[in-house]
Structure formats: structure tokens, C-alpha cells
PDB file of C-alpha atoms in Angstrom:
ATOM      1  CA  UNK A1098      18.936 195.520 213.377  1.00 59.00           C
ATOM      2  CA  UNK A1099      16.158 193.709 215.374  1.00 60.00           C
ATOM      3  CA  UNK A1100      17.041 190.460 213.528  1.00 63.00           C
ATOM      4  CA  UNK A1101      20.585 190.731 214.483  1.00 62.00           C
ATOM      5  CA  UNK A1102      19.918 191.574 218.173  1.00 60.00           C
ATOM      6  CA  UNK A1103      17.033 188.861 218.409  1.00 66.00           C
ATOM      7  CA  UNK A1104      20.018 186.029 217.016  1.00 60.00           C
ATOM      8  CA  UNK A1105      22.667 187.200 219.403  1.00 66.00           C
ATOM      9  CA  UNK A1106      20.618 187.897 222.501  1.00 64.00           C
ATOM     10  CA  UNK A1107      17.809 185.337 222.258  1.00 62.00           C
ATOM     11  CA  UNK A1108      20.013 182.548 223.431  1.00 65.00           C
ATOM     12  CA  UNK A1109      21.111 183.955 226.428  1.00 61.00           C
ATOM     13  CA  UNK A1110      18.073 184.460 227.842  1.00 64.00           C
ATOM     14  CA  UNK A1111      16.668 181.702 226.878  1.00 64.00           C
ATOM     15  CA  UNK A1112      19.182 179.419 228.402  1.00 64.00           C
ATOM     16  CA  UNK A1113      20.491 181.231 231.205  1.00 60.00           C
ATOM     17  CA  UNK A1114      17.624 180.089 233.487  1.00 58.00           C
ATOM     18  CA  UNK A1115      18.667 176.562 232.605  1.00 56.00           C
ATOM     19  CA  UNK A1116      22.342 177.251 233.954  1.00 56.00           C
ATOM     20  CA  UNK A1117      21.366 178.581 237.246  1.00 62.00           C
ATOM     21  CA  UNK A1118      18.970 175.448 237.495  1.00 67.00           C
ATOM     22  CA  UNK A1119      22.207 172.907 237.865  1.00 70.00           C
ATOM     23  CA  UNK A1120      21.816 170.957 240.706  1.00 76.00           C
ATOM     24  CA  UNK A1121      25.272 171.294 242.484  1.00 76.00           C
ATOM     25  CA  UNK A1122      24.617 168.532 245.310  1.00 80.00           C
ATOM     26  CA  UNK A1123      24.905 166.055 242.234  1.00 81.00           C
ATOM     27  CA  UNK A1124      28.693 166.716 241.802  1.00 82.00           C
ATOM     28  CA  UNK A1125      31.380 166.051 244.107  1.00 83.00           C
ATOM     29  CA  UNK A1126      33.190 168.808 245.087  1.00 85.00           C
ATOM     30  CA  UNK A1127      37.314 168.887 245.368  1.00 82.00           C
ATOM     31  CA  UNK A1128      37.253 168.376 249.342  1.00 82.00           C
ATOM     32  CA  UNK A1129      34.809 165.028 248.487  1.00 84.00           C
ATOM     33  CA  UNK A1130      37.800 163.690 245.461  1.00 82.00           C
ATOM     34  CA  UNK A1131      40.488 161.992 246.588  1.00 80.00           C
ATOM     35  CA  UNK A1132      42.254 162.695 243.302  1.00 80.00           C
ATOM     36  CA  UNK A1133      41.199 166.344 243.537  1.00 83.00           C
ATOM     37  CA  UNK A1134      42.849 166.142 246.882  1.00 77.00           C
ATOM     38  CA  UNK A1135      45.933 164.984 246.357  1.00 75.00           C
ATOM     39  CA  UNK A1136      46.680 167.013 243.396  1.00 76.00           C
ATOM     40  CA  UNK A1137      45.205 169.814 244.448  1.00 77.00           C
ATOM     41  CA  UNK A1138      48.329 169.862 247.107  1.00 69.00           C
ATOM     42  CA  UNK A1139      50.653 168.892 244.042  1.00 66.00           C
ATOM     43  CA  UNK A1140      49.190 171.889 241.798  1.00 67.00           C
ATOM     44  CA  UNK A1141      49.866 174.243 244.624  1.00 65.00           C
ATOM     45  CA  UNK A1142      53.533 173.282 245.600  1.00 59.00           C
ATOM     46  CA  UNK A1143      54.262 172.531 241.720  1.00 56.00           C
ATOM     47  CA  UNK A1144      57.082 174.274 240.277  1.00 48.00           C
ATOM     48  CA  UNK A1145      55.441 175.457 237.312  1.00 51.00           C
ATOM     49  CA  UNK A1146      55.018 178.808 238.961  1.00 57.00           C
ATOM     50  CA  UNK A1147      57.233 179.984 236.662  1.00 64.00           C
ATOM     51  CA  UNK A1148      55.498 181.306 233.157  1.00 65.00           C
ATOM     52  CA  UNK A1149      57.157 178.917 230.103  1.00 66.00           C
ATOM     53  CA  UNK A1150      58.418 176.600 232.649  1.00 72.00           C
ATOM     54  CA  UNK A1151      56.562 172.716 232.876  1.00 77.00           C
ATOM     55  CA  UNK A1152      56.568 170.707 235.958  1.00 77.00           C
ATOM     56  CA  UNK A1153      56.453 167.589 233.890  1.00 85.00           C
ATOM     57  CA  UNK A1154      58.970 165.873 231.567  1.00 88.00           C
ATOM     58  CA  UNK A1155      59.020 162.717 229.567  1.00 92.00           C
ATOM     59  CA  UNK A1156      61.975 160.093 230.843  1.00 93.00           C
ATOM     60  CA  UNK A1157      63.280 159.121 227.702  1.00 92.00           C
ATOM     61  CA  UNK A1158      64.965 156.278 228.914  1.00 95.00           C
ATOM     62  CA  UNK A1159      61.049 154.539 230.242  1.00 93.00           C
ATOM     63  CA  UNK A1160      60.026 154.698 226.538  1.00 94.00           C
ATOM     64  CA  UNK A1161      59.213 151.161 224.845  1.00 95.00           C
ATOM     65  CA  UNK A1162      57.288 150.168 221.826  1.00 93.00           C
ATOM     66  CA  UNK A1163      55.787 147.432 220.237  1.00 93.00           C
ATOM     67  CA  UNK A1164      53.025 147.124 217.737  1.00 92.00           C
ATOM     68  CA  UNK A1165      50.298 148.969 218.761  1.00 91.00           C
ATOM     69  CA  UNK A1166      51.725 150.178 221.942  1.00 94.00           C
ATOM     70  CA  UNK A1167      53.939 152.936 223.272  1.00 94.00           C
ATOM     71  CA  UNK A1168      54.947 153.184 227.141  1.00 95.00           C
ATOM     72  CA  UNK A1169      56.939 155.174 228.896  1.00 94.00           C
ATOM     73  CA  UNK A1170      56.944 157.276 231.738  1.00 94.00           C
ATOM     74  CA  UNK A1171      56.189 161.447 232.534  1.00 92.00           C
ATOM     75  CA  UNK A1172      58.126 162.875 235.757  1.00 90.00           C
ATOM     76  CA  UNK A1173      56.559 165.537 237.368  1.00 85.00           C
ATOM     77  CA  UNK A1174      58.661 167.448 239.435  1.00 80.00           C
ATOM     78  CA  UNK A1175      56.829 169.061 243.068  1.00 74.00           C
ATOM     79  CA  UNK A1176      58.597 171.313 245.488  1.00 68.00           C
ATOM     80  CA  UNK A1177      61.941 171.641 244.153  1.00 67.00           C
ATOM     81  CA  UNK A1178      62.949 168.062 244.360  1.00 75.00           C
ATOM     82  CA  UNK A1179      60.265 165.874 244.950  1.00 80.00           C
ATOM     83  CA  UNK A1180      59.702 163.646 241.562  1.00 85.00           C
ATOM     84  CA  UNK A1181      56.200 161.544 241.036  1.00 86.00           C
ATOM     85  CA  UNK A1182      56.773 159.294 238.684  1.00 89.00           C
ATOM     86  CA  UNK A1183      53.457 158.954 235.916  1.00 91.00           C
ATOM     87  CA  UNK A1184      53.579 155.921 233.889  1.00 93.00           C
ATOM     88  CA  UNK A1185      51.015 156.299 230.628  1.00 91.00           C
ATOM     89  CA  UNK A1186      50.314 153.811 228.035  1.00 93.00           C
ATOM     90  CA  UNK A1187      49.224 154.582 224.274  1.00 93.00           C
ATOM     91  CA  UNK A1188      47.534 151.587 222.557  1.00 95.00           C
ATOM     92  CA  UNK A1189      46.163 151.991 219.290  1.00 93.00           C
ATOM     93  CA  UNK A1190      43.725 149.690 217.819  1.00 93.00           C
ATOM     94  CA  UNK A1191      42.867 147.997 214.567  1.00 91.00           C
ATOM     95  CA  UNK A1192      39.528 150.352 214.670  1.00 92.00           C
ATOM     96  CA  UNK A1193      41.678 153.783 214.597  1.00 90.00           C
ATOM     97  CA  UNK A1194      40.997 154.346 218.155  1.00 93.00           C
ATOM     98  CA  UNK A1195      43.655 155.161 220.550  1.00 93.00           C
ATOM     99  CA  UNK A1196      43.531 154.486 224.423  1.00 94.00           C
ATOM    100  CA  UNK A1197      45.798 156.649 226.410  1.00 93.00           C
ATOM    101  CA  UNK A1198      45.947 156.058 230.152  1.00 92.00           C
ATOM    102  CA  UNK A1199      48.026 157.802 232.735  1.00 90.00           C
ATOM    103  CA  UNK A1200      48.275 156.179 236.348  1.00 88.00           C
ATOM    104  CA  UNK A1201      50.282 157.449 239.383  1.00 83.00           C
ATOM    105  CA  UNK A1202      53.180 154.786 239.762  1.00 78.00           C
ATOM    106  CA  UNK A1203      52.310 155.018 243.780  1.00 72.00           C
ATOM    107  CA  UNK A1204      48.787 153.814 243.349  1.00 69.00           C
ATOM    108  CA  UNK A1205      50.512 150.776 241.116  1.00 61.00           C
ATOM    109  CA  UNK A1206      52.163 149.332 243.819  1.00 58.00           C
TER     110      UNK A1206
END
């Protein structure tokens, strides 16, 4: 029985020092992120209040392939009617990896 409590409690305080050591001025906060910012605003007026319910949707007339690449383009829908359009690109390479990017059509152009 002290075996088992030594494995499950040993850990804890062992590393728990370590967590409270992180030093918080070396991460921006959501007020210093201008992506935090903006979506911040998005995430609260979202209408994805509702349980079940997305705020985003894939246009299914944006999608193209070719080889190795899919686009196409995710609307998210904010305050009732207010759409911002996502573009996001899926390449897959030769090595198995697969790049996805997603971009906020605004910052495009």
C-alpha cells in the first residue's frame, strides 16, 4: 500500500514546484495578441452558443483539387449574419507529411 501511494503521489510533489516556477512575463498574454484579439471578439459574438450547433461550415462550391493539394474555403458565421470567409489549403507531400494552413481571407488582401 506504501508502494502504490509512493507511485501515484510522488510525482505530484515532485513536480508541482516546477509548475508554479513558470515564468509568465515570457508569454504574451491575449490583450498583447493581435490574433487573440480579434478572435477573442469573434468567439464571444459567435453563434455557436447554441450546444450541437457550429459557427463554421465548409463552402462546397470553394473546393478544388489537384495532385497533392486540396483548397477550399470554411465560413464562419459571427453575430447572426456576419460571414468571415477562411480559406485553408491541404498539401500533402511525397514524404507522408501533410501541411494544412488556414488564413483569414481579410488579412489576404
Amino acid at each position: 500500500m506504501l508502494l502504490l501511494w509512493i507511485v501515484l503521489f510522488a510525482p505530484l510533489i515532485i513536480f508541482s514546484p516546477a509548475a508554479e516556477a513558470v515564468k509568465r512575463e515570457n508569454f504574451k498574454t491575449c490583450e498583447q495578441s493581435g490574433f487573440c484579439k480579434r478572435n477573442r471578439a469573434f468567439a464571444d459574438a459567435t453563434s455557436s452558443n447554441v450546444p450541437g450547433i457550429s459557427a463554421y461550415r465548409l463552402d462546397s462550391s470553394s473546393v478544388k483539387h489537384s495532385i497533392g493539394q486540396i483548397r477550399a474555403t470554411i465560413l464562419k458565421t459571427v453575430s447572426g449574419s456576419e460571414t468571415v470567409r477562411l480559406p485553408f489549403n491541404i498539401t500533402l507531400y511525397k514524404s507522408g507529411v501533410a501541411r494544412v494552413t488556414i488564413d483569414e481571407e481579410k488579412r489576404r488582401n
